[in-house]
C-alpha cells in the first residue's frame, strides 16, 4: 500500500515569524518536523467565544459550558486556561461595531505567498482596535521574530486605508515559566522596533529557502517510502499470520 506523505502548507505570517532562523537548513528541519508531528488542535473556538461575548452578549457561563462540551480533555483544558483571561481583558468593552477581515497574502519571494487572516477588528469611541491573539504556551514571539511579525503585519495593514489607523495590540497568553499558569501580557505593537527593508529581505529570503528545502525533503521522503512499498514482497494469502 502506497502511503501519502503529509504536505507542507504555506505557513501564516505569525508561523513564518516564529519558525524563522538565520540558517535556512534549520528552518527546513523545523518545518519538516511540524509536518511529521503536527499540532493536535487549534484555538479557533476562542475566536467564536470572543465574538459571542462582545457582540451577542452571551453570558460567560454559557460560553464556558460550550467549551466544556468539547470531547477531548486536553483541548478543553487549554481553552479553559485562556478563556478567563480573555473575559477579564474584554470586561466592560462594548464595541460600536465588530467585524472580521478577509484573508490577505504577503509575497515573501520565490513565488511564496504567505496568508494573513486577522481574527477581528472592532471600534469603540472613534478608535479602531486590532487585537492579535498569541496562544503559544511557551516561546512566544520575541526579539527579531516579534519585530519581523509586526513589520509584515504593518505592511499588510497599511495597504488598507481603513485599517492603517487601527490600534494594533498583541495579546500574549503564554506562561512566564514552564509549568506556571498562563498570564495575559498586552504588547503595544507601536513600541516594537521595525525591521529595515534590507534586513527584512534577508530574513524572508532565508525563510523562503528553508521552505523550499523542506518541500524537497518531504518529496524525497515520500519517494523513498513509495519505493519501499513497491519493493516489499506481497503477503501470501495462504500463509497464516504470526498471530493466527
XYZ file of N, CA and C in Angstrom:
732
model
N 0.847 -1.197 0.000
C 0.000 0.000 0.000
C 0.878 1.241 0.000
N 0.622 2.152 -0.937
C 1.413 3.370 -1.020
C 0.913 4.383 -0.009
N 1.784 4.890 0.827
C 1.422 5.872 1.835
C 1.643 7.277 1.283
N 0.715 8.169 1.602
C 0.823 9.549 1.154
C 1.552 10.372 2.214
N 2.629 10.998 1.800
C 3.392 11.826 2.725
C 2.633 13.133 2.981
N 2.513 13.552 4.241
C 1.829 14.814 4.522
C 2.487 15.969 3.766
N 1.657 16.923 3.343
C 2.159 18.057 2.585
C 2.471 19.225 3.510
N 3.411 20.041 3.077
C 3.773 21.247 3.823
C 2.914 22.399 3.338
N 2.051 22.889 4.200
C 1.222 24.030 3.853
C 2.048 25.309 3.991
N 1.668 26.308 3.213
C 2.342 27.604 3.358
C 1.970 28.178 4.716
N 2.943 28.518 5.545
C 2.639 28.990 6.901
C 2.049 30.392 6.886
N 1.319 30.709 7.932
C 0.788 32.060 8.094
C 1.928 33.000 8.499
N 1.629 34.287 8.520
C 2.663 35.268 8.871
C 3.224 35.007 10.261
N 2.350 34.714 11.239
C 2.859 34.504 12.598
C 3.691 33.234 12.699
N 3.336 32.207 11.925
C 4.142 30.984 11.958
C 5.442 31.159 11.189
N 5.417 31.955 10.153
C 6.670 32.295 9.469
C 7.629 32.947 10.465
N 7.119 33.942 11.201
C 7.979 34.657 12.148
C 8.475 33.739 13.258
N 7.605 32.897 13.765
C 8.006 32.039 14.892
C 9.043 30.997 14.476
N 8.932 30.507 13.250
C 9.845 29.459 12.791
C 11.045 29.997 12.032
N 11.164 31.315 11.973
C 12.308 31.882 11.275
C 13.603 31.625 12.054
N 14.646 31.287 11.313
C 16.005 31.177 11.846
C 16.938 31.784 10.794
N 18.123 32.134 11.200
C 19.055 32.732 10.247
C 19.578 31.711 9.234
N 19.534 30.417 9.608
C 20.049 29.350 8.746
C 18.880 28.645 8.060
N 18.788 28.697 6.726
C 17.690 28.025 6.030
C 17.597 26.536 6.333
N 18.741 25.898 6.593
C 18.721 24.460 6.891
C 17.960 24.193 8.192
N 18.115 25.069 9.169
C 17.377 24.905 10.426
C 15.890 25.129 10.207
N 15.552 26.115 9.393
C 14.140 26.357 9.078
C 13.538 25.120 8.429
N 14.257 24.530 7.479
C 13.763 23.345 6.781
C 13.513 22.208 7.769
N 14.438 21.999 8.688
C 14.262 20.907 9.661
C 13.041 21.143 10.538
N 12.851 22.387 10.955
C 11.700 22.720 11.795
C 10.399 22.458 11.044
N 10.325 22.899 9.785
C 9.100 22.738 9.004
C 8.800 21.267 8.721
N 9.823 20.493 8.421
C 9.617 19.061 8.202
C 9.106 18.410 9.477
N 9.690 18.780 10.600
C 9.255 18.212 11.887
C 7.797 18.557 12.179
N 7.389 19.778 11.829
C 6.000 20.179 12.059
C 5.035 19.385 11.179
N 5.472 19.074 9.954
C 4.619 18.270 9.079
C 4.477 16.852 9.625
N 5.574 16.287 10.080
C 5.550 14.910 10.559
C 4.881 14.777 11.924
N 4.919 15.846 12.714
C 4.292 15.842 14.043
C 3.460 17.112 14.205
N 2.332 17.195 13.522
C 1.548 18.440 13.535
C 0.866 18.658 14.871
N 0.509 19.911 15.161
C -0.250 20.200 16.387
C -1.559 19.419 16.398
N -2.000 19.065 17.585
C -3.176 18.218 17.716
C -4.491 18.998 17.769
N -4.426 20.308 17.913
C -5.657 21.086 17.970
C -5.329 22.542 17.689
N -6.367 23.358 17.552
C -6.170 24.790 17.386
C -7.073 25.547 18.346
N -6.892 26.840 18.367
C -7.620 27.676 19.327
C -8.784 28.424 18.676
N -9.229 27.978 17.521
C -10.295 28.688 16.822
C -11.565 28.874 17.642
N -11.955 27.906 18.511
C -13.170 28.133 19.301
C -13.114 29.399 20.165
N -11.918 29.846 20.513
C -11.819 31.041 21.351
C -12.201 32.305 20.590
N -11.958 32.320 19.270
C -12.387 33.483 18.494
C -13.913 33.581 18.491
N -14.562 32.425 18.378
C -16.015 32.415 18.465
C -16.491 32.854 19.837
N -15.744 32.479 20.878
C -16.120 32.882 22.231
C -16.038 34.398 22.402
N -14.988 35.002 21.845
C -14.857 36.467 21.912
C -16.034 37.129 21.206
N -16.362 36.638 20.032
C -17.486 37.206 19.292
C -18.792 37.070 20.082
N -19.001 35.886 20.664
C -20.243 35.659 21.401
C -20.374 36.628 22.574
N -19.274 36.861 23.283
C -19.338 37.739 24.455
C -19.426 39.205 24.074
N -18.641 39.615 23.055
C -18.594 41.029 22.698
C -19.803 41.483 21.893
N -20.206 40.663 20.950
C -21.240 41.084 20.005
C -22.620 40.595 20.419
N -22.717 39.343 20.765
C -24.015 38.751 21.059
C -24.410 38.860 22.524
N -23.448 39.241 23.376
C -23.761 39.384 24.789
C -24.040 38.070 25.485
N -23.467 36.982 24.981
C -23.670 35.672 25.600
C -22.993 35.662 26.972
N -23.688 35.267 28.027
C -23.077 35.222 29.360
C -21.849 34.309 29.377
N -20.887 34.692 30.191
C -19.633 33.941 30.261
C -19.873 32.473 30.615
N -20.781 32.206 31.551
C -21.030 30.823 31.968
C -21.508 29.964 30.800
N -22.294 30.557 29.899
C -22.761 29.801 28.742
C -21.614 29.505 27.774
N -20.702 30.477 27.642
C -19.532 30.262 26.793
C -18.679 29.127 27.356
N -18.474 29.136 28.673
C -17.710 28.066 29.322
C -18.373 26.719 29.088
N -19.689 26.678 29.221
C -20.412 25.425 29.027
C -20.222 24.900 27.610
N -20.196 25.805 26.634
C -19.961 25.381 25.267
C -18.579 24.768 25.090
N -17.574 25.357 25.737
C -16.214 24.803 25.664
C -16.159 23.447 26.357
N -16.883 23.292 27.450
C -16.847 22.032 28.201
C -17.447 20.867 27.414
N -18.195 21.166 26.372
C -18.782 20.090 25.562
C -17.781 19.493 24.590
N -16.630 20.136 24.428
C -15.594 19.583 23.552
C -15.108 18.270 24.145
N -15.039 17.243 23.342
C -14.793 15.895 23.857
C -13.378 15.695 24.375
N -12.397 16.186 23.652
C -11.015 15.901 24.042
C -10.620 16.723 25.262
N -10.183 16.029 26.289
C -9.865 16.689 27.560
C -8.718 17.683 27.413
N -7.681 17.319 26.662
C -6.529 18.210 26.524
C -6.921 19.510 25.836
N -7.839 19.417 24.860
C -8.306 20.622 24.167
C -9.111 21.485 25.128
N -10.040 20.862 25.849
C -10.847 21.613 26.826
C -9.956 22.334 27.830
N -8.965 21.640 28.328
C -8.094 22.224 29.353
C -7.380 23.454 28.822
N -6.825 23.363 27.628
C -6.103 24.501 27.055
C -7.020 25.694 26.834
N -8.194 25.448 26.299
C -9.118 26.544 26.027
C -9.610 27.190 27.321
N -9.885 26.368 28.326
C -10.403 26.906 29.588
C -9.324 27.623 30.392
N -8.054 27.365 30.087
C -6.984 28.139 30.715
C -6.949 29.572 30.189
N -7.285 29.722 28.920
C -7.186 31.032 28.282
C -8.466 31.849 28.459
N -9.605 31.174 28.469
C -10.888 31.865 28.450
C -11.067 32.888 29.576
N -10.699 32.593 30.834
C -10.864 33.620 31.878
C -10.025 34.871 31.619
N -8.860 34.715 31.028
C -8.013 35.861 30.721
C -8.650 36.727 29.635
N -9.279 36.061 28.670
C -9.996 36.803 27.628
C -11.168 37.559 28.234
N -11.916 36.885 29.106
C -13.054 37.541 29.762
C -12.620 38.782 30.519
N -11.554 38.662 31.293
C -11.104 39.795 32.094
C -10.623 40.950 31.219
N -9.953 40.605 30.108
C -9.430 41.663 29.249
C -10.553 42.461 28.596
N -11.601 41.772 28.177
C -12.682 42.445 27.457
C -13.843 42.859 28.371
N -13.666 42.692 29.668
C -14.724 43.112 30.592
C -14.985 44.609 30.436
N -16.221 44.972 30.270
C -16.566 46.378 30.115
C -16.422 46.919 28.713
N -15.904 46.109 27.790
C -15.768 46.557 26.406
C -17.110 46.376 25.691
N -17.634 47.466 25.164
C -18.890 47.427 24.419
C -18.638 48.068 23.058
N -18.194 47.293 22.091
C -17.795 47.874 20.794
C -18.970 48.480 20.043
N -18.679 49.571 19.355
C -19.681 50.169 18.479
C -19.910 49.299 17.252
N -18.868 48.591 16.839
C -19.028 47.618 15.753
C -17.915 46.582 15.875
N -18.137 45.469 15.234
C -17.213 44.329 15.259
C -17.284 43.682 13.892
N -16.129 43.339 13.332
C -16.156 42.665 12.041
C -14.898 41.824 11.846
N -15.024 40.835 11.002
C -13.865 40.037 10.611
C -13.220 40.691 9.386
N -12.020 40.240 9.072
C -11.268 40.806 7.950
C -10.954 39.695 6.968
N -11.114 39.973 5.703
C -10.812 38.979 4.674
C -9.329 38.618 4.693
N -9.062 37.381 4.323
C -7.681 36.906 4.248
C -6.913 37.688 3.182
N -5.672 38.049 3.516
C -4.779 38.677 2.549
C -3.533 37.809 2.432
N -2.654 38.182 1.500
C -1.427 37.417 1.287
C -0.239 38.363 1.184
N 0.873 37.911 1.779
C 2.101 38.700 1.739
C 3.114 37.972 0.861
N 3.666 38.650 -0.165
C 4.643 37.990 -1.045
C 6.029 37.928 -0.391
N 6.429 36.733 -0.012
C 7.722 36.536 0.651
C 8.855 36.485 -0.363
N 8.552 36.016 -1.568
C 9.582 35.837 -2.585
C 9.617 34.405 -3.064
N 10.209 34.194 -4.231
C 10.318 32.865 -4.839
C 8.943 32.237 -5.048
N 7.956 33.088 -5.290
C 6.603 32.603 -5.538
C 5.820 32.234 -4.299
N 6.381 32.476 -3.123
C 5.732 32.080 -1.870
C 4.839 33.218 -1.372
N 3.530 32.958 -1.287
C 2.559 33.923 -0.799
C 2.066 33.453 0.568
N 2.359 34.232 1.592
C 2.048 33.835 2.962
C 0.703 34.437 3.377
N -0.221 33.616 3.876
C -1.544 34.139 4.232
C -1.527 34.937 5.534
N -2.421 35.882 5.595
C -2.598 36.711 6.786
C -4.094 36.870 6.993
N -4.607 36.357 8.109
C -6.044 36.361 8.357
C -6.317 36.839 9.778
N -6.438 38.137 9.975
C -6.724 38.659 11.321
C -8.060 38.128 11.825
N -8.144 37.827 13.114
C -9.394 37.270 13.637
C -10.535 38.272 13.674
N -10.213 39.560 13.921
C -11.293 40.536 14.045
C -10.708 41.925 14.206
N -11.563 42.917 14.011
C -11.303 44.286 14.438
C -12.595 44.795 15.073
N -12.462 45.787 15.922
C -13.673 46.397 16.470
C -13.404 47.873 16.740
N -14.467 48.638 16.765
C -14.352 50.070 17.003
C -15.087 50.467 18.259
N -14.498 51.418 18.973
C -15.123 51.895 20.198
C -14.663 53.320 20.454
N -15.607 54.226 20.637
C -15.280 55.615 20.925
C -14.464 56.286 19.845
N -14.688 55.900 18.600
C -13.960 56.503 17.493
C -12.592 55.904 17.241
N -12.173 54.926 18.055
C -10.878 54.273 17.884
C -11.083 52.864 17.335
N -10.295 52.516 16.337
C -10.336 51.179 15.764
C -9.285 50.316 16.451
N -9.685 49.123 16.879
C -8.780 48.218 17.601
C -8.553 46.950 16.776
N -7.300 46.544 16.723
C -6.924 45.312 16.050
C -6.136 44.459 17.048
N -6.821 43.550 17.764
C -6.109 42.667 18.696
C -5.621 41.412 17.984
N -4.376 41.064 18.234
C -3.839 39.813 17.708
C -3.625 38.863 18.870
N -4.164 37.660 18.778
C -4.119 36.690 19.862
C -2.956 35.729 19.657
N -2.061 35.666 20.617
C -0.930 34.739 20.570
C -1.143 33.697 21.662
N -1.511 32.468 21.256
C -1.890 31.440 22.213
C -0.772 30.466 22.548
N 0.436 30.675 22.037
C 1.520 29.752 22.360
C 1.805 29.773 23.862
N 1.856 28.598 24.432
C 2.114 28.500 25.875
C 3.571 28.840 26.194
N 4.478 28.377 25.362
C 5.902 28.606 25.561
C 6.486 29.252 24.305
N 7.594 29.946 24.495
C 8.357 30.535 23.389
C 7.504 31.405 22.463
N 6.823 32.403 23.002
C 6.082 33.311 22.121
C 7.050 34.161 21.301
N 6.528 34.892 20.359
C 7.366 35.750 19.529
C 8.115 36.761 20.388
N 9.386 36.930 20.087
C 10.219 37.883 20.823
C 11.388 38.301 19.942
N 11.980 39.431 20.293
C 13.185 39.927 19.622
C 12.976 40.034 18.105
N 13.912 39.508 17.313
C 13.838 39.656 15.863
C 12.566 39.050 15.286
N 12.127 37.942 15.852
C 10.932 37.285 15.317
C 9.690 38.146 15.564
N 9.609 38.764 16.721
C 8.492 39.655 17.001
C 8.549 40.877 16.089
N 9.732 41.437 15.900
C 9.883 42.591 15.015
C 9.516 42.233 13.579
N 9.903 41.036 13.137
C 9.559 40.610 11.789
C 8.045 40.501 11.632
N 7.396 39.884 12.610
C 5.945 39.739 12.551
C 5.249 41.094 12.484
N 5.622 41.995 13.381
C 4.979 43.308 13.425
C 5.249 44.084 12.139
N 6.451 43.986 11.619
C 6.788 44.682 10.376
C 5.929 44.199 9.220
N 5.761 42.891 9.096
C 4.962 42.347 7.999
C 3.483 42.713 8.157
N 2.982 42.634 9.385
C 1.583 42.995 9.616
C 1.366 44.471 9.300
N 2.309 45.303 9.707
C 2.225 46.731 9.387
C 2.058 46.956 7.890
N 2.862 46.259 7.115
C 2.814 46.444 5.672
C 1.476 45.992 5.088
N 0.922 44.913 5.642
C -0.378 44.446 5.173
C -1.468 45.439 5.560
N -1.424 45.934 6.794
C -2.453 46.870 7.251
C -2.385 48.183 6.493
N -1.164 48.636 6.181
C -1.024 49.922 5.508
C -1.554 49.887 4.082
N -1.784 48.685 3.554
C -2.371 48.579 2.222
C -3.856 48.937 2.242
N -4.447 48.965 3.422
C -5.876 49.238 3.563
C -6.049 50.544 4.329
N -6.499 51.599 3.683
C -6.664 52.890 4.364
C -7.601 52.821 5.560
N -8.529 51.849 5.545
C -9.473 51.732 6.657
C -8.830 51.125 7.898
N -7.673 50.487 7.748
C -7.054 49.786 8.871
C -5.772 50.439 9.369
N -5.191 51.334 8.588
C -3.872 51.847 8.943
C -3.866 52.637 10.253
N -5.029 53.148 10.677
C -5.088 53.893 11.930
C -5.482 53.018 13.118
N -5.598 51.705 12.896
C -6.028 50.807 13.965
C -4.965 50.700 15.056
N -5.415 50.552 16.280
C -4.508 50.303 17.409
C -4.185 48.812 17.415
N -2.959 48.488 17.094
C -2.505 47.116 16.920
C -1.906 46.635 18.238
N -2.575 45.671 18.868
C -2.110 45.107 20.136
C -1.961 43.599 20.006
N -0.927 43.072 20.639
C -0.714 41.625 20.680
C -1.075 41.135 22.068
N -2.030 40.219 22.137
C -2.443 39.629 23.405
C -1.704 38.303 23.557
N -0.695 38.304 24.409
C 0.203 37.164 24.591
C -0.259 36.365 25.805
N -0.732 35.131 25.567
C -1.275 34.285 26.633
C -0.286 33.197 27.057
N 0.983 33.461 26.997
C 1.989 32.451 27.319
C 2.228 32.369 28.826
N 3.032 31.395 29.210
C 3.412 31.220 30.611
C 4.731 31.938 30.866
N 4.856 32.524 32.044
C 6.096 33.215 32.389
C 7.252 32.237 32.545
N 6.945 31.005 32.919
C 7.964 29.971 33.095
C 7.299 28.618 32.901
N 8.066 27.571 32.568
C 7.464 26.246 32.400
C 6.690 25.817 33.639
N 5.551 25.175 33.400
C 4.672 24.653 34.454
C 4.002 25.743 35.281
N 4.136 26.983 34.846
C 3.431 28.077 35.500
C 2.114 28.343 34.762
N 1.118 28.914 35.443
C -0.139 29.219 34.747
C 0.051 30.309 33.714
N -0.824 30.329 32.762
C -0.794 31.362 31.742
C -1.123 32.727 32.356
N -0.561 33.750 31.762
C -0.922 35.120 32.103
C -1.151 35.876 30.792
N -1.795 37.015 30.893
C -2.008 37.836 29.709
C -1.071 39.027 29.746
N -0.251 39.130 28.711
C 0.626 40.286 28.549
C 0.201 41.014 27.281
N -0.120 42.278 27.422
C -0.572 43.074 26.287
C 0.610 43.863 25.741
N 0.928 43.619 24.489
C 2.071 44.261 23.836
C 1.544 45.301 22.859
N 1.942 46.539 23.065
C 1.604 47.600 22.123
C 2.544 47.478 20.933
N 2.000 47.097 19.793
C 2.847 46.877 18.617
C 3.570 48.140 18.198
N 3.024 49.305 18.551
C 3.688 50.559 18.205
C 5.037 50.721 18.878
N 5.279 49.973 19.952
C 6.545 50.068 20.684
C 7.576 49.046 20.218
N 7.207 48.180 19.280
C 8.122 47.149 18.797
C 8.958 47.712 17.652
N 10.278 47.608 17.725
C 11.127 48.110 16.626
C 10.811 47.401 15.313
N 10.734 48.167 14.247
C 10.524 47.594 12.927
C 11.854 47.213 12.301
N 11.788 46.310 11.352
C 12.980 45.845 10.644
C 13.119 46.628 9.344
N 14.331 47.081 9.038
C 14.512 47.856 7.810
C 14.398 46.947 6.593
N 14.256 47.557 5.430
C 13.960 46.814 4.204
C 15.032 45.793 3.862
N 16.299 46.157 4.032
C 17.378 45.241 3.674
C 17.389 44.017 4.574
N 17.239 44.249 5.866
C 17.224 43.136 6.822
C 15.995 42.260 6.607
N 14.868 42.887 6.350
C 13.640 42.127 6.110
C 13.810 41.228 4.885
N 14.367 41.767 3.807
C 14.568 40.975 2.600
C 15.479 39.778 2.881
N 16.495 40.000 3.680
C 17.421 38.915 4.039
C 16.702 37.833 4.836
N 15.891 38.244 5.798
C 15.171 37.285 6.635
C 14.152 36.490 5.828
N 13.431 37.174 4.958
C 12.419 36.499 4.158
C 13.046 35.547 3.148
N 14.194 35.932 2.605
C 14.875 35.046 1.660
C 15.324 33.766 2.360
N 15.811 33.909 3.601
C 16.217 32.726 4.371
C 15.023 31.815 4.608
N 13.872 32.418 4.924
C 12.698 31.579 5.171
C 12.241 30.892 3.892
N 12.193 31.635 2.779
C 11.769 31.036 1.519
C 12.676 29.874 1.128
N 13.981 30.056 1.330
C 14.931 28.987 1.025
C 14.672 27.781 1.924
N 14.456 28.028 3.212
C 14.165 26.935 4.135
C 12.883 26.210 3.780
N 11.876 26.963 3.385
C 10.604 26.361 2.995
C 10.787 25.449 1.781
N 11.493 25.933 0.770
C 11.701 25.132 -0.435
C 12.532 23.891 -0.139
N 13.493 24.024 0.752
C 14.277 22.842 1.144
C 13.399 21.822 1.859
N 12.485 22.308 2.685
C 11.583 21.400 3.397
C 10.675 20.670 2.413
N 10.148 21.386 1.428
C 9.308 20.756 0.406
C 10.086 19.661 -0.316
N 11.331 19.973 -0.683
C 12.161 18.987 -1.387
C 12.438 17.775 -0.504
N 12.719 18.010 0.776
C 12.999 16.903 1.691
C 11.780 16.001 1.850
N 10.595 16.585 1.941
C 9.381 15.785 2.084
C 9.105 14.976 0.818
N 9.409 15.537 -0.336
C 9.229 14.798 -1.590
C 10.185 13.611 -1.646
N 11.430 13.837 -1.190
C 12.394 12.727 -1.174
C 11.919 11.630 -0.221
N 11.415 12.037 0.934
C 10.923 11.050 1.901
C 9.742 10.273 1.329
N 8.864 10.990 0.606
C 7.698 10.343 0.011
C 8.122 9.348 -1.057
N 9.098 9.752 -1.893
C 9.572 8.855 -2.947
C 10.227 7.615 -2.354
N 10.999 7.804 -1.284
C 11.660 6.664 -0.645
C 10.628 5.715 -0.052
N 9.568 6.275 0.545
C 8.520 5.441 1.129
C 7.779 4.669 0.052
N 7.486 5.355 -1.078
C 6.796 4.686 -2.183
C 7.632 3.535 -2.729
N 8.937 3.766 -2.891
C 9.807 2.711 -3.412
C 9.872 1.526 -2.465
N 9.912 1.822 -1.160
C 9.955 0.734 -0.181
C 8.677 -0.093 -0.231
N 7.535 0.578 -0.426
C 6.267 -0.148 -0.515
C 6.229 -1.040 -1.754
N 6.764 -0.510 -2.879
C 6.738 -1.277 -4.115
C 7.650 -2.493 -4.047
N 8.760 -2.363 -3.316
C 9.731 -3.451 -3.251
C 9.376 -4.491 -2.202
N 8.462 -4.152 -1.306
C 8.097 -5.102 -0.251
C 7.368 -6.291 -0.862
N 7.688 -7.522 -0.476
C 7.013 -8.695 -1.030
C 5.549 -8.737 -0.605
N 4.697 -9.153 -1.557
C 3.281 -9.263 -1.228
C 3.060 -10.465 -0.329
N 2.111 -10.307 0.575
C 1.812 -11.395 1.504
C 1.121 -12.547 0.781
N 1.470 -13.771 1.121
C 0.837 -14.963 0.569
C -0.493 -15.156 1.291
N -1.627 -15.071 0.581
C -2.911 -15.183 1.265
C -3.109 -16.533 1.930
N -2.338 -17.575 1.486
C -2.476 -18.890 2.088
C -1.540 -19.094 3.273
N -0.667 -18.115 3.534
C 0.288 -18.254 4.626
C -0.329 -17.647 5.882
N -0.433 -18.388 6.978
C -1.039 -17.847 8.212
C -0.199 -16.721 8.786
N -0.856 -15.767 9.395
C -0.151 -14.675 10.040
C 0.534 -15.119 11.319
N 1.401 -14.242 11.838
C 2.208 -14.589 13.002
C 1.317 -14.914 14.205
N 0.187 -14.191 14.330
C -0.679 -14.406 15.488
C -1.877 -15.295 15.165
N -1.893 -15.889 13.962
C -3.048 -16.744 13.602
C -2.938 -18.108 14.275
